[in-house]
GROMACS .gro file of C-alpha atoms in nm:
model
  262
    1UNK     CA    1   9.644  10.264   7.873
    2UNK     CA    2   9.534  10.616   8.037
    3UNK     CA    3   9.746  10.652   8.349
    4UNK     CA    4   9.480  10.836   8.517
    5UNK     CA    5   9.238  10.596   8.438
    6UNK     CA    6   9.486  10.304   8.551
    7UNK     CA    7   9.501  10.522   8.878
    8UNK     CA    8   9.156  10.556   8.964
    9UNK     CA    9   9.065  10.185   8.906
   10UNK     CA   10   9.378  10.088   9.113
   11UNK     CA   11   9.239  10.326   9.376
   12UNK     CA   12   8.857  10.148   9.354
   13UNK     CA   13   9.018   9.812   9.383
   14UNK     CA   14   9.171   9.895   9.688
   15UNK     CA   15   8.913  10.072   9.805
   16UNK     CA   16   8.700   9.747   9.730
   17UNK     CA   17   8.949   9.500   9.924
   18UNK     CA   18   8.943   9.709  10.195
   19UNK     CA   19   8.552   9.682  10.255
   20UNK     CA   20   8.575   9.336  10.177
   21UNK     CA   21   8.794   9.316  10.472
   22UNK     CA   22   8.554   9.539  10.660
   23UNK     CA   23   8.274   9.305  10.610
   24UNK     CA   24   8.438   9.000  10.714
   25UNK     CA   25   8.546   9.168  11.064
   26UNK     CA   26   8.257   9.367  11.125
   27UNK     CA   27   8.007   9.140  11.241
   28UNK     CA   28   8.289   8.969  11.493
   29UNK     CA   29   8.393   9.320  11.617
   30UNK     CA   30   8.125   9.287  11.916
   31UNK     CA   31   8.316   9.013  12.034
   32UNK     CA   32   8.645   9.112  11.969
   33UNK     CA   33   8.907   9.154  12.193
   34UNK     CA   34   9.279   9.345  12.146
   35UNK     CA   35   9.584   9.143  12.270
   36UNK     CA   36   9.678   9.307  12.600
   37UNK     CA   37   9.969   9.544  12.601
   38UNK     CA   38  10.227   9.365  12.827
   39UNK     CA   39  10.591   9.517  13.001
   40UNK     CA   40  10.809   9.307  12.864
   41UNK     CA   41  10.914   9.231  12.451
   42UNK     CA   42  10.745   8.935  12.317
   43UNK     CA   43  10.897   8.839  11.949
   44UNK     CA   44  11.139   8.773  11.764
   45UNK     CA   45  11.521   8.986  11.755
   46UNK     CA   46  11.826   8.912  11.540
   47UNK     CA   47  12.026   8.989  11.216
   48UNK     CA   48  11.877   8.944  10.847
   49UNK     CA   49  12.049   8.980  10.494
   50UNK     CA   50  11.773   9.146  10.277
   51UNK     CA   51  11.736   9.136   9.929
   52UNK     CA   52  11.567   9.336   9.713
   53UNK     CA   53  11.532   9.323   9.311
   54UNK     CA   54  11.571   9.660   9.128
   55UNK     CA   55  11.321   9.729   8.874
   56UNK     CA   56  11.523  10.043   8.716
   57UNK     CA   57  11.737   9.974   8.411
   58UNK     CA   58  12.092   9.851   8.473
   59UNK     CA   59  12.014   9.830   8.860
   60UNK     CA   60  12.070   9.472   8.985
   61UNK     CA   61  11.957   9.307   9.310
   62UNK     CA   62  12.098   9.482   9.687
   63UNK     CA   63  12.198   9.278   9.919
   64UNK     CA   64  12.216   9.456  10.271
   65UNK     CA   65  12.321   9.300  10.613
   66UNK     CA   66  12.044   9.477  10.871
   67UNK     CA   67  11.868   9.413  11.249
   68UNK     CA   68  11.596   9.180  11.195
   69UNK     CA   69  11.310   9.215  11.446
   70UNK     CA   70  10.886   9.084  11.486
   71UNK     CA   71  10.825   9.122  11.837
   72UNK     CA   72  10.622   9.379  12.044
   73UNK     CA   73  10.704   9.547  12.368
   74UNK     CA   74  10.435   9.773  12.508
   75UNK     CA   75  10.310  10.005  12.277
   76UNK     CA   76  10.581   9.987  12.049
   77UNK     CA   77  10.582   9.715  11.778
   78UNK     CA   78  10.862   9.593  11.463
   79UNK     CA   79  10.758   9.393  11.209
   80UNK     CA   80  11.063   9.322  10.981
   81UNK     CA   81  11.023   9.667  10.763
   82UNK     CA   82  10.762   9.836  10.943
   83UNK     CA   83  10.736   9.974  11.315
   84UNK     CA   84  10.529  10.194  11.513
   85UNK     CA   85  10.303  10.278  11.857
   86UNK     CA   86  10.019  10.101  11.914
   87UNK     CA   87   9.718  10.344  12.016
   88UNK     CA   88   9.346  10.234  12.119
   89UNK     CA   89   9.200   9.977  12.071
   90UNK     CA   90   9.022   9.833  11.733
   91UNK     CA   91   8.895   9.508  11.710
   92UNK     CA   92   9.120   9.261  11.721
   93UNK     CA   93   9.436   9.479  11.756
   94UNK     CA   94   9.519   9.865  11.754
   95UNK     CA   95   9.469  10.209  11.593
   96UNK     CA   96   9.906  10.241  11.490
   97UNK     CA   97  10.095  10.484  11.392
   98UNK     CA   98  10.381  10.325  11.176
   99UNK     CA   99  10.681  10.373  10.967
  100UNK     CA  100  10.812  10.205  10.703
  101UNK     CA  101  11.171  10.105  10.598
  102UNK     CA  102  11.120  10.159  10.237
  103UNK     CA  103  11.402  10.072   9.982
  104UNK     CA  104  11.238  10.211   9.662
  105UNK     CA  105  11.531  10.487   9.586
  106UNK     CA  106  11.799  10.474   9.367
  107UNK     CA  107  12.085  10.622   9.251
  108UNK     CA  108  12.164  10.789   8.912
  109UNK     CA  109  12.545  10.640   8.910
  110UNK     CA  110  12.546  10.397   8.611
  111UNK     CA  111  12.630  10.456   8.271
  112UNK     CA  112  12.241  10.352   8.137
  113UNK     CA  113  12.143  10.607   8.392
  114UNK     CA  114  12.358  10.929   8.293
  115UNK     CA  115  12.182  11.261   8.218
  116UNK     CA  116  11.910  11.175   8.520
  117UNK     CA  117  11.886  11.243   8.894
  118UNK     CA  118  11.917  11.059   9.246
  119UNK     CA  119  11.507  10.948   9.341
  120UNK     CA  120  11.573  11.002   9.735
  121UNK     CA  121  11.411  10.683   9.944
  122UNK     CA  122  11.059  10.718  10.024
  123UNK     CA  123  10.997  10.769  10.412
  124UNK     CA  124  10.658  10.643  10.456
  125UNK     CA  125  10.468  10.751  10.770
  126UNK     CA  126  10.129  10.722  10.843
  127UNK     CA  127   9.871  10.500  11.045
  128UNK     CA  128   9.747  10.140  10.994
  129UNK     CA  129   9.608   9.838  11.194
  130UNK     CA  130   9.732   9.460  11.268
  131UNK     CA  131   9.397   9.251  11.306
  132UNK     CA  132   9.511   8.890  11.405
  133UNK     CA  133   9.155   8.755  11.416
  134UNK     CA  134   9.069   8.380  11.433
  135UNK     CA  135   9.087   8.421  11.050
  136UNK     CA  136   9.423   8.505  10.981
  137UNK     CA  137   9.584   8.850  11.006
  138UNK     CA  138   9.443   9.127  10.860
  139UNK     CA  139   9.706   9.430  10.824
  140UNK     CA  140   9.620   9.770  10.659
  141UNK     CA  141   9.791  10.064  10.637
  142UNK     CA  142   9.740  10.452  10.485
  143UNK     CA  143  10.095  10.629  10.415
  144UNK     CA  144  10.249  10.968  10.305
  145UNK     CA  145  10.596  10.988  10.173
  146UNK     CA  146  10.772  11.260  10.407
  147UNK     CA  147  11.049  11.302  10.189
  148UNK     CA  148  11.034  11.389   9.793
  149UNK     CA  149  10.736  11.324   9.638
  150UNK     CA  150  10.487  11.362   9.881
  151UNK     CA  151  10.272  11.091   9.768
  152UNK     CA  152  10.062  10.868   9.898
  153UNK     CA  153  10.117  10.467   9.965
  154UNK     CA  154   9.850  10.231  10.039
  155UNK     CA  155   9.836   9.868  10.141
  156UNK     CA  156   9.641   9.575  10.255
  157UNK     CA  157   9.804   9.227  10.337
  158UNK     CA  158   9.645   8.901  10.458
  159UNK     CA  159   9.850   8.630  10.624
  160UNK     CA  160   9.708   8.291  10.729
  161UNK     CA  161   9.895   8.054  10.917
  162UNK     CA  162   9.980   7.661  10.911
  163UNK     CA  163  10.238   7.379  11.025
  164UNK     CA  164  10.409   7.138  10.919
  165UNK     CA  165  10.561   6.930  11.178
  166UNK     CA  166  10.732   7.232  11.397
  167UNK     CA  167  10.825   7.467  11.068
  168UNK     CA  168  10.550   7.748  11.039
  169UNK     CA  169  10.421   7.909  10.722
  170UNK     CA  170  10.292   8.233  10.611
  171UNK     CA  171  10.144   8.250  10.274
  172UNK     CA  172  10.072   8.616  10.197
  173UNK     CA  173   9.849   8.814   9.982
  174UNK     CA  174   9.796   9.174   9.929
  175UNK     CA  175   9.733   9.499   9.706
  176UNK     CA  176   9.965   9.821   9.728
  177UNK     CA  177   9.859  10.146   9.548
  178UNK     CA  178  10.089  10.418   9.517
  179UNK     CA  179   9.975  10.783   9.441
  180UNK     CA  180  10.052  10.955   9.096
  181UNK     CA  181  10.322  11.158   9.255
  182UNK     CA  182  10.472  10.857   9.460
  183UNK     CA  183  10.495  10.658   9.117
  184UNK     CA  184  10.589  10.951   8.904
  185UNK     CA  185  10.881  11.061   9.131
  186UNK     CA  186  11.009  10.693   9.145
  187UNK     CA  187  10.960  10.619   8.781
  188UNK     CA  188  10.899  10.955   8.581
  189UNK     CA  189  11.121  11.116   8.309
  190UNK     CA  190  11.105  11.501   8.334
  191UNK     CA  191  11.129  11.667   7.975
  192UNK     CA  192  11.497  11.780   8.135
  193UNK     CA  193  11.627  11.474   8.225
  194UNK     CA  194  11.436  11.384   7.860
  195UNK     CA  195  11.697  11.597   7.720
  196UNK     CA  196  12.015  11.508   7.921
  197UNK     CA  197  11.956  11.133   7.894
  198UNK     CA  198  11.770  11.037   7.564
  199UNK     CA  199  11.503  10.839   7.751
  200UNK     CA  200  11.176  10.987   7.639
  201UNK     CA  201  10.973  11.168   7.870
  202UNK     CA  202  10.771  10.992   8.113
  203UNK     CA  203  10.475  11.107   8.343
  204UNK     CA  204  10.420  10.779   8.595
  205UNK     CA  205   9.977  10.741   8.674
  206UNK     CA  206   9.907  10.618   8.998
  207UNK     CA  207   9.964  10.245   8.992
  208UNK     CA  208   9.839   9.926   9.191
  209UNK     CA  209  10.036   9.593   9.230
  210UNK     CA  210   9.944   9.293   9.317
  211UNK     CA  211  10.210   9.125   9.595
  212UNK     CA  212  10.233   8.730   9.677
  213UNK     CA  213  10.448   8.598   9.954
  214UNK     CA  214  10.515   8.310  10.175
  215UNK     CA  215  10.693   8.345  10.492
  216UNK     CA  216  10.891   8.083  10.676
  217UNK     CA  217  10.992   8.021  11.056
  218UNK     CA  218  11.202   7.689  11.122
  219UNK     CA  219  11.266   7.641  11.468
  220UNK     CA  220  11.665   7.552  11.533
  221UNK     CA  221  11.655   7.475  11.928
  222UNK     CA  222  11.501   7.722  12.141
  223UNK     CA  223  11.481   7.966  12.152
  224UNK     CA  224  11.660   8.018  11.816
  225UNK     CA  225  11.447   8.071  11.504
  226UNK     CA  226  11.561   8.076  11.136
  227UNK     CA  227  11.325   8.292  10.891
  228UNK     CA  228  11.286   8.337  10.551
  229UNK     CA  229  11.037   8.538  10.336
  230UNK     CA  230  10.976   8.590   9.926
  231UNK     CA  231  10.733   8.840   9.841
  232UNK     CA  232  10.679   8.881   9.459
  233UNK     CA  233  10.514   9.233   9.321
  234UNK     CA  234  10.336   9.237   8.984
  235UNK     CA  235  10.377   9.603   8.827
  236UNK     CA  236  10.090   9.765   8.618
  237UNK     CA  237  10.165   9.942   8.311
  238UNK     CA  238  10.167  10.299   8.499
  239UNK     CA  239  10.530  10.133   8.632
  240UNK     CA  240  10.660   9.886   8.366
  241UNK     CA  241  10.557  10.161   8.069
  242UNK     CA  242  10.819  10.382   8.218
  243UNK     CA  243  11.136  10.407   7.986
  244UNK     CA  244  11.296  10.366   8.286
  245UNK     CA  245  11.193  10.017   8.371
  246UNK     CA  246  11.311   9.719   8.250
  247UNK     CA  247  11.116   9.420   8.450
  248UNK     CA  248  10.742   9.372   8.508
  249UNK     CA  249  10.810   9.199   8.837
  250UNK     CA  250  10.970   9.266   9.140
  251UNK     CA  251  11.115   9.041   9.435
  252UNK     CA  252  11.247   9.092   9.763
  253UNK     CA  253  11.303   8.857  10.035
  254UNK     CA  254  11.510   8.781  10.372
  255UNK     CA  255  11.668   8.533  10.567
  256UNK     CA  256  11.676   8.608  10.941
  257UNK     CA  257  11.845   8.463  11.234
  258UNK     CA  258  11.659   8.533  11.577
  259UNK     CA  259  11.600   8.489  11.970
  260UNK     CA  260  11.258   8.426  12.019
  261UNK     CA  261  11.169   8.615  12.346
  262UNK     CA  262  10.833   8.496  12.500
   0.00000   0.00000   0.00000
């Protein structure tokens, strides 16, 4: 398959998605009114052990101990891997400026992996919007890696809501596109490292991925909340055709311990 051509159909259907989005908020935005900003933090605060399945060759799954937070206070807002400043107003939540925690580096430092170099964490900064409508939430965000490649990141996630008793779930579905030169930095084989390694050279297209997830929240006695999350990613061929790949899938997922301030 043409990476380029893989690229620019990723980039239509997420271009398409996000109209379709559009469309179904559009005709409500008359009536549509932001959450107020309040003084004091509203959400949920605690520790989380985060998981998240490698996709590169001899790479297993990294476990990491972190600060788990979804809560706002003001302007500022976390949402487990992604925080920011709420700005003015758009329908039924903010114009943002956000940052994500991304985990999509990795090190050279296995035997499979000798001959090529460190890919340095994507930093992605940007802008986006959290639409919790009577629908479901809406979230969208536009992002530019400020470290290595340079590349873009894309994505647009909707999360409905139901209970069960008192446990809450989240099921999840979105679309991430990342740039030619985010995927190619992450995933590419330069004819050097071609030479060093033995993997054959590898230019990465600009890819698009399908992600599922369900998200958990089981009250233990307030205000303590346990969380949990999967999210499953399903590569396209612009990712799993790299040499350096060995999956077509990806998971990550959490389990968080929290206060619940209200």
């Amino acid at each position: 398959m043409n990476c380029k051509n893989t690229g620019f159909n990723g980039l239509q259907a997420f271009a398409a998605l996000a109209l379709a989005v559009a469309a179904l908020l559009v005709p409500h935005l008359a009536s549509a009114q932001a959450a107020p900003l309040t003084d004091k933090l509203v959400g949920d605060v605690g520790g989380a052990v985060y998981g998240t399945q490698s996709v590169i060759r001899s790479k297993g799954t990294d476990s990491t101990v972190l600060p788990y937070g979804f809560f706002d206070y003001g302007r500022f807002f976390a949402r487990v891997d992604s925080f920011g400043v709420k700005t003015v107003p758009v329908g039924y939540g903010y114009l943002e400026l956000v940052g994500r925690v991304s985990q999509d580096g990795w090190r050279a430092d296995t035997a499979a992996l000798a001959g090529l170099t460190d890919r340095k964490t994507p930093i992605p900064l940007g802008v986006g919007t959290f639409q919790q409508t009577p629908y479901g939430a809406f979230i969208l965000n536009a992002f530019v890696d400020a470290n290595k490649s340079r590349g873009a990141l894309l994505e647009a996630t909707y999360a409905a809501e139901f209970k069960l008793g008192r446990v809450s779930f989240y099921p999840q579905l979105g679309v991430e596109y990342r740039s030619a030169r985010y995927a190619n930095y992450l995933y590419g084989v330069t004819a050097a490292e071609s030479l060093a390694s033995g993997y054959a050279s590898y230019n990465a297209g600009a890819s698009t991925t399908p992600v599922l997830g369900l998200a958990v929240d089981v009250p233990l006695g307030n205000p303590w909340i346990l969380s949990l999350q999967l999210r499953r990613k399903w590569l396209d061929s612009a990712v799993y055709n790299s040499p350096l790949v060995s999956r077509k899938t990806q998971d990550t997922g959490f389990i968080a311990l929290s206060y619940r301030f209200k």
